[in-house]
């Protein structure tokens, strides 16, 4: 995966940066420099880092900033050192500010100082680096871009090393030059090697010049401009000959971050019919995995789809490059509380533009249900994983065939000891066999599958994090959402997760009348049937417990829609004016309403939405939930509601649960908000819960369409949401 995280972690970086450098016996392991270079301007190469052994040292190596906590360099630059001094954002050698001293190095576990195999390392910064115009991270090359051999490409390298082969002095100024990537066969001939693996990149001076890195520039970034005219790092300078300009230079490839099954077995056709191959576009090799859970839904990791506009999906195939049922979709829904830095809530849904036709090779997998999830910790359970990632720690290429492996679920503390802190909604696993089978780079988003007592496959987790090397570290999975997770047998909301939700009561001792949503510090939006003929209304804000003390208000004025029909529930929308304004905080915030322009762009059919409330949480027991629950709903054609509830107006929305068990709001949830994420990932209220049946899970839900009532809201409140 490329660019799914703003903050990188050691738990996945080495898998993203695997590279091998082969070195002839006569090659020079000294630190490199720029021959025939140009003086860099301030801010021209803001990722460049100057490494020193200590404050008194002048120059050790180069390096590159890849996040606010991580610096990438060559393994031989920090090997056997206890600490290193880093200077950021400077083009003068003798300037020391800003500077840090780092003591945590993560040299590639297979690094060999004799031949510089796997010559790369990560330096963990002691504190977060503040970015400025002169200090910025460099992006790593993407998966699709990395498939390029780059032969003939123009690249750039920077450093403070010697500017002449005859000089022993380092450059006083940061130098840069241009290089041309050459075929590794030519490189092998120059170094008198039988061959050089494709995990290194060789270069010579651009257009036949003698420009070259040399002593002092080891660890610096080899940078290339991609098709978007953006700099990306494709290599780390590893070694050059003593006569630097007369021989090619070698760079360890920097590899993008996706994931794979280490030591996996090849799957047979139809063995994992739910497995989905996710790509950025049809020409991309691999982005992530996913699991088919319905004819219009795929579940995956949020980091696989976050900040993306579209993905390309392939179904029912065990060959990476084989023909398969495929489609492109822009219906991407990351969990609303997904946090890239910590992998919290690393789960997402991909909606399909058309329903998928099942066959022997394409079948959905069931999510673990609530009862199974509550009765099992899954500790010691045997599980299965599948994916197209690389088969070995030492390789970087995706597997051409779908692989599978077995894993054993272990205590979360095993992952915490390696990756702390770890989200509490994680499952932790290790390889079940002595082969240490594990997912790795390329398998993110794939499903962790468990067989229940009836030997039925159930999805219990979505692959999220791994260590380096993958075969020696536990894997982390985000727990999959139980099938019945909704308002009926719903998922408990976290404090501050739905800060707009309001509890409406008839009196202070009443447990619950309805729900509502904050749209302004003086106004609450709800259903008309919740407030008609009731005055006053009592309200609680900022709580996820029904009986908990909370910020409270009493209504000043109630405004049910003037055309509200209590029999048909037409125009079932209303406003509550508070007796005095509420103060916003992390637990109390308004929800924005959908604009007319947004409403005109889509009919919302097939869109995933969220709803929250304290209403009944089972069909069998008519009991209010003591906790705020939330669920996921899919918008459907209003003709379904029309058939069940009678004539439905254009000002209404109809929805069903997004899984086979039909998640739904129920009695007590009326007036609550139906929430949608727009293209800018902003949460917008598009509906108000109105009609529910007694057997809530078996029937669709009807909502008042907010966009149809923007004028009503404006006329009462003066608030313009257009």
mmCIF file with all atom_site columns, C-alpha atoms in Angstrom, residues 86 124 142 388 434 489 590-591 610 619 656:
data_model
loop_
_atom_site.group_PDB
_atom_site.id
_atom_site.type_symbol
_atom_site.label_atom_id
_atom_site.label_alt_id
_atom_site.label_comp_id
_atom_site.label_asym_id
_atom_site.label_entity_id
_atom_site.label_seq_id
_atom_site.pdbx_PDB_ins_code
_atom_site.Cartn_x
_atom_site.Cartn_y
_atom_site.Cartn_z
_atom_site.occupancy
_atom_site.B_iso_or_equiv
_atom_site.pdbx_formal_charge
_atom_site.auth_seq_id
_atom_site.auth_comp_id
_atom_site.auth_asym_id
_atom_site.auth_atom_id
_atom_site.pdbx_PDB_model_num
ATOM 1  C CA . UNK A 1 86  ? 20.888  14.265  12.420 1.00 0.00 ? 86  UNK A CA 1
ATOM 2  C CA . UNK A 1 124 ? 13.592  6.385   14.776 1.00 0.00 ? 124 UNK A CA 1
ATOM 3  C CA . UNK A 1 142 ? 4.214   3.384   -5.284 1.00 0.00 ? 142 UNK A CA 1
ATOM 4  C CA . UNK A 1 388 ? -1.347  -12.387 -3.436 1.00 0.00 ? 388 UNK A CA 1
ATOM 5  C CA . UNK A 1 434 ? 6.765   -24.218 11.884 1.00 0.00 ? 434 UNK A CA 1
ATOM 6  C CA . UNK A 1 489 ? -28.253 -5.821  18.601 1.00 0.00 ? 489 UNK A CA 1
ATOM 7  C CA . UNK A 1 590 ? -23.390 19.813  15.516 1.00 0.00 ? 590 UNK A CA 1
ATOM 8  C CA . UNK A 1 591 ? -23.897 17.736  12.387 1.00 0.00 ? 591 UNK A CA 1
ATOM 9  C CA . UNK A 1 610 ? -24.934 5.466   9.563  1.00 0.00 ? 610 UNK A CA 1
ATOM 10 C CA . UNK A 1 619 ? -36.753 -7.830  18.152 1.00 0.00 ? 619 UNK A CA 1
ATOM 11 C CA . UNK A 1 656 ? -32.234 -1.629  4.720  1.00 0.00 ? 656 UNK A CA 1
#
